[in-house]
PDB file of C-alpha atoms in Angstrom:
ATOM      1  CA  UNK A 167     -14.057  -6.375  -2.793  1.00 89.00           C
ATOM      2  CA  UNK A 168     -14.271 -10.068  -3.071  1.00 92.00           C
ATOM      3  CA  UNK A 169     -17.357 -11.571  -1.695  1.00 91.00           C
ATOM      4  CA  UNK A 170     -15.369 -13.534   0.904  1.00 92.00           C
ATOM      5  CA  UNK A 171     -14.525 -10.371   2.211  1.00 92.00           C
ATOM      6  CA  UNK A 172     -17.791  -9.036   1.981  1.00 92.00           C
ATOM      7  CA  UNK A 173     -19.564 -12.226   4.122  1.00 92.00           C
ATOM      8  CA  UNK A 174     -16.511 -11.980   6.765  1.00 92.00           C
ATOM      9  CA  UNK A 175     -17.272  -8.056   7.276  1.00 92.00           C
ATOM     10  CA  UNK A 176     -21.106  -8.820   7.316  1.00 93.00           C
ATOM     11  CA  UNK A 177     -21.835 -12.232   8.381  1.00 93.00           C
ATOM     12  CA  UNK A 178     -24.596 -12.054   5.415  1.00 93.00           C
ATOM     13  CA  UNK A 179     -24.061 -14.589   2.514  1.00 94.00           C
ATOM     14  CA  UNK A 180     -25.555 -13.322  -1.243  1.00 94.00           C
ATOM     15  CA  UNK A 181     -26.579 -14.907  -3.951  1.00 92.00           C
ATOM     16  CA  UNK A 182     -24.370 -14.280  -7.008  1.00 91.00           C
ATOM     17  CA  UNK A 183     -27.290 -11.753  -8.713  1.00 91.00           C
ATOM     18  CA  UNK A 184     -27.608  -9.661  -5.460  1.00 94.00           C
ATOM     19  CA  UNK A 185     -23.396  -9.947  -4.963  1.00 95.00           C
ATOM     20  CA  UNK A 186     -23.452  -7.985  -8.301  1.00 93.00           C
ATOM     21  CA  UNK A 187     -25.554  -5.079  -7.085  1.00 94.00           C
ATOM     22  CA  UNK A 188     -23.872  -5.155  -3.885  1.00 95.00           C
ATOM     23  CA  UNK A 189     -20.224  -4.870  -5.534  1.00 95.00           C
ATOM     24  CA  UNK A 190     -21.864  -2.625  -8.351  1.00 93.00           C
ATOM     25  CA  UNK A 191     -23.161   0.214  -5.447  1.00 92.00           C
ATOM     26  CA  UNK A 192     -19.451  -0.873  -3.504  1.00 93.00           C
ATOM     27  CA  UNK A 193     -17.280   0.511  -6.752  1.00 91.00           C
ATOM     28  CA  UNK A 194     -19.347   3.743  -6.791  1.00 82.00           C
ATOM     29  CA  UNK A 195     -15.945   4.912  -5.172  1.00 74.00           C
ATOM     30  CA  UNK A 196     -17.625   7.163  -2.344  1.00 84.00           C
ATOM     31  CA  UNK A 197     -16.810   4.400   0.098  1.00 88.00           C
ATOM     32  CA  UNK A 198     -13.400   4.923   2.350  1.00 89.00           C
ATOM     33  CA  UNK A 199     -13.165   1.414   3.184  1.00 91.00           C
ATOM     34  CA  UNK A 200     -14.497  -1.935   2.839  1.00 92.00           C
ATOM     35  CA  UNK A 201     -15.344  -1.896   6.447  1.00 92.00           C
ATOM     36  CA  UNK A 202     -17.128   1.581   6.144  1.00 93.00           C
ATOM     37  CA  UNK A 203     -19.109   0.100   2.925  1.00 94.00           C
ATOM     38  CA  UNK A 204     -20.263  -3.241   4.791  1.00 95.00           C
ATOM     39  CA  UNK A 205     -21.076  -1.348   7.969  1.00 94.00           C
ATOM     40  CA  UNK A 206     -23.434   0.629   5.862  1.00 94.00           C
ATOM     41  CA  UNK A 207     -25.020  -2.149   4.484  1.00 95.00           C
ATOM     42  CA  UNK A 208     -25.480  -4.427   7.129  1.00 94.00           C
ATOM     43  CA  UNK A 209     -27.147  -1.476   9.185  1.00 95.00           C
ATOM     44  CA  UNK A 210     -28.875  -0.268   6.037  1.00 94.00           C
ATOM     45  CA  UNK A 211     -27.916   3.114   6.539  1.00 93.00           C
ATOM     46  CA  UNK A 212     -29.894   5.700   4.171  1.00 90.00           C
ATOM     47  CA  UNK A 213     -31.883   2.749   2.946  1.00 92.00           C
ATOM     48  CA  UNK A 214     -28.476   1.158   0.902  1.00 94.00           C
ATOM     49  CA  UNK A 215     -29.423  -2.319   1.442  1.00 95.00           C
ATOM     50  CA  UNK A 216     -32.914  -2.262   0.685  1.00 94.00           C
ATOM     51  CA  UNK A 217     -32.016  -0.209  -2.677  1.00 93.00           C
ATOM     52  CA  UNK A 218     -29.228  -2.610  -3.734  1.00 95.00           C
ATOM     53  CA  UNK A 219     -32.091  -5.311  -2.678  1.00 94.00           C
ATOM     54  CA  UNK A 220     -34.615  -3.583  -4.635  1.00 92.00           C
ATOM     55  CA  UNK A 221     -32.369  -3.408  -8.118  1.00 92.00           C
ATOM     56  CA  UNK A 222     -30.963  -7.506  -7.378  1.00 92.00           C
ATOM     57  CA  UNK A 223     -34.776  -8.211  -7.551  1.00 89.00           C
ATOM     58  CA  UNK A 224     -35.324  -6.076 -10.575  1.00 85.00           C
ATOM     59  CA  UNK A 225     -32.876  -7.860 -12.065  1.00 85.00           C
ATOM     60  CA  UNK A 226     -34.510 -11.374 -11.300  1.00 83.00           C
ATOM     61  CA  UNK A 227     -37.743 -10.265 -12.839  1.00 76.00           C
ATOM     62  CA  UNK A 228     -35.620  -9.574 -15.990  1.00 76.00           C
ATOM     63  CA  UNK A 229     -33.973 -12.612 -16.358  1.00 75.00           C
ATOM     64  CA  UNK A 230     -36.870 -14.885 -14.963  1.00 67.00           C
ATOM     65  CA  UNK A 231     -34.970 -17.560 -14.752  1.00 59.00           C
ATOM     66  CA  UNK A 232     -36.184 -21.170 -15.605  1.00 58.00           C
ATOM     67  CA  UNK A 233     -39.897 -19.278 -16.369  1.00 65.00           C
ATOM     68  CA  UNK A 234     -42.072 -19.466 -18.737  1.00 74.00           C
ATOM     69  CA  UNK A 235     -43.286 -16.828 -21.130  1.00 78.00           C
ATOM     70  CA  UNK A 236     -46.408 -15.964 -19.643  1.00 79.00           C
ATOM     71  CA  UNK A 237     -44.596 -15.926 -16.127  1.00 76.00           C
ATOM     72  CA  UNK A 238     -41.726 -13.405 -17.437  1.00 73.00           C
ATOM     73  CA  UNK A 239     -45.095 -11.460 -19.007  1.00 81.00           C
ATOM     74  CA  UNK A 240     -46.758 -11.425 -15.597  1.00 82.00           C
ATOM     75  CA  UNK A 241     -43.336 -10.346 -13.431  1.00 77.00           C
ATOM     76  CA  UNK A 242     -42.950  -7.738 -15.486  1.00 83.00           C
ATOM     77  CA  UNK A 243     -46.450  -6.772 -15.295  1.00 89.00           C
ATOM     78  CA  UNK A 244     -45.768  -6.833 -11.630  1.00 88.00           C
ATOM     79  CA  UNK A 245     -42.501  -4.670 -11.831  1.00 88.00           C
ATOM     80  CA  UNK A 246     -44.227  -1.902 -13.994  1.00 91.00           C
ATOM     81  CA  UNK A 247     -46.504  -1.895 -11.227  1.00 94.00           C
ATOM     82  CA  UNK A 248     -44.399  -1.911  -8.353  1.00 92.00           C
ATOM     83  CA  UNK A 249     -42.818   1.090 -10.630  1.00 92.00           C
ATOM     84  CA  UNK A 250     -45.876   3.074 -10.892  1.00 94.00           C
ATOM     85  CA  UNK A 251     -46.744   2.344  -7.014  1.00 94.00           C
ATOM     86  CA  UNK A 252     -43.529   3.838  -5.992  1.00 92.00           C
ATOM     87  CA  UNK A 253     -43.621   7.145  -8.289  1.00 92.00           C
ATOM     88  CA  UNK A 254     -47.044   7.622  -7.148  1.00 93.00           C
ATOM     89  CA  UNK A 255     -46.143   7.321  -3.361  1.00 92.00           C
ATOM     90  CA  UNK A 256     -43.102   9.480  -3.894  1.00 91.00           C
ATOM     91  CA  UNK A 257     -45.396  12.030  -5.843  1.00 91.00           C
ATOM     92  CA  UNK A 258     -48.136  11.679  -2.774  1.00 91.00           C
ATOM     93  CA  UNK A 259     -45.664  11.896  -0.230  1.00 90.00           C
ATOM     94  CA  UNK A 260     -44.001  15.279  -1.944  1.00 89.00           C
ATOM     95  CA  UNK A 261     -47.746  16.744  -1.899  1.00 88.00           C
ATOM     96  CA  UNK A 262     -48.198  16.191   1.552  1.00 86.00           C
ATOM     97  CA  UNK A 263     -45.142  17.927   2.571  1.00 84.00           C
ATOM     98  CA  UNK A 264     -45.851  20.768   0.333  1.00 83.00           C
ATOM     99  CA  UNK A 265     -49.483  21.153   2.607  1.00 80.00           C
ATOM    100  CA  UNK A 266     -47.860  20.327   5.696  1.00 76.00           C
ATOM    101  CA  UNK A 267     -45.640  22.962   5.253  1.00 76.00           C
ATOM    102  CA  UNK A 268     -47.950  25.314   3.729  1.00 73.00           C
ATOM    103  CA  UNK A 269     -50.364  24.490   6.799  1.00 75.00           C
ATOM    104  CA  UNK A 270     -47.287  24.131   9.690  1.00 70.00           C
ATOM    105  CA  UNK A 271     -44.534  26.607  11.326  1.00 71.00           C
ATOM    106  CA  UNK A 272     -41.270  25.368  10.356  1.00 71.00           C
ATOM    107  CA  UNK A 273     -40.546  23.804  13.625  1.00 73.00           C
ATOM    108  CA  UNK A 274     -43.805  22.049  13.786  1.00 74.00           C
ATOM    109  CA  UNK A 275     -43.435  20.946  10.529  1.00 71.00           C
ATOM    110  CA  UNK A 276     -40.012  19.462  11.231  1.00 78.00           C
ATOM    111  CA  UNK A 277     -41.348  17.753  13.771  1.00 79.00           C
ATOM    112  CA  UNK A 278     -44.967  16.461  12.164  1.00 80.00           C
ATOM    113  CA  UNK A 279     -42.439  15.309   9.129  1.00 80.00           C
ATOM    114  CA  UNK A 280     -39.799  13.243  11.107  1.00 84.00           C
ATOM    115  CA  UNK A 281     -42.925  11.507  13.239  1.00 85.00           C
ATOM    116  CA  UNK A 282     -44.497  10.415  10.181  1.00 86.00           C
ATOM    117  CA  UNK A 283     -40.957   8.892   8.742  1.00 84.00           C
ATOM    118  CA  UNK A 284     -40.811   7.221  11.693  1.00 84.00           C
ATOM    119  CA  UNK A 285     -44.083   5.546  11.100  1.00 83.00           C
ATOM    120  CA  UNK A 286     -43.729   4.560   7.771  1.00 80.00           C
ATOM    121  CA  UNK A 287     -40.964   2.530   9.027  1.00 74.00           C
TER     122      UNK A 287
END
């Protein structure tokens, strides 16, 4: 997909590192159509834009453009963190689950589960 075709589809105009991601997730090949792709993304259906967001910023912090050593040193300080943050919320979130449904009836806990997803976001 060219990115002409992506900004006419989406009205959303990338920068050339987060065009990358964006055609990078686009040639995964489970896509049917451009249309179907860029609908996804502009609606950010099962999170895709935020991930593809997530990895174009990644790949900022690697290539720190214009920065100086001890900036490139601190970003990636800050994306280890960010890292570490995110496994331990995903490890946190997985626990309380487990005790939810440990604690719950399956249809309460169905319900207690998609309330908080709601609120977180």
């Amino acid at each position: 997909m060219l990115l002409s075709e992506f900004q006419l589809h989406t009205d959303i105009f990338p920068d050339a590192i987060l065009y990358e991601e964006i055609e990078r997730e686009y040639m995964d090949e489970r896509w049917e159509s451009q249309a179907q792709f860029c609908a996804a993304y502009k609606f950010n259906e099962d999170g895709l834009a935020e991930r593809i967001q997530r990895a174009a910023n990644a790949r900022l912090i690697e290539l720190g453009e214009g920065a100086t050593p001890k900036a490139r040193k601190t970003r990636m300080k800050m994306a280890e963190t960010i890292r570490d943050l995110t496994d331990e919320l995903e490890t946190i979130e997985t626990a309380y689950e487990k005790v939810l449904k440990d604690m719950l009836s399956p249809s309460l806990f169905s319900l207690v589960q998609k309330r908080v997803r709601d609120e977180l976001r």
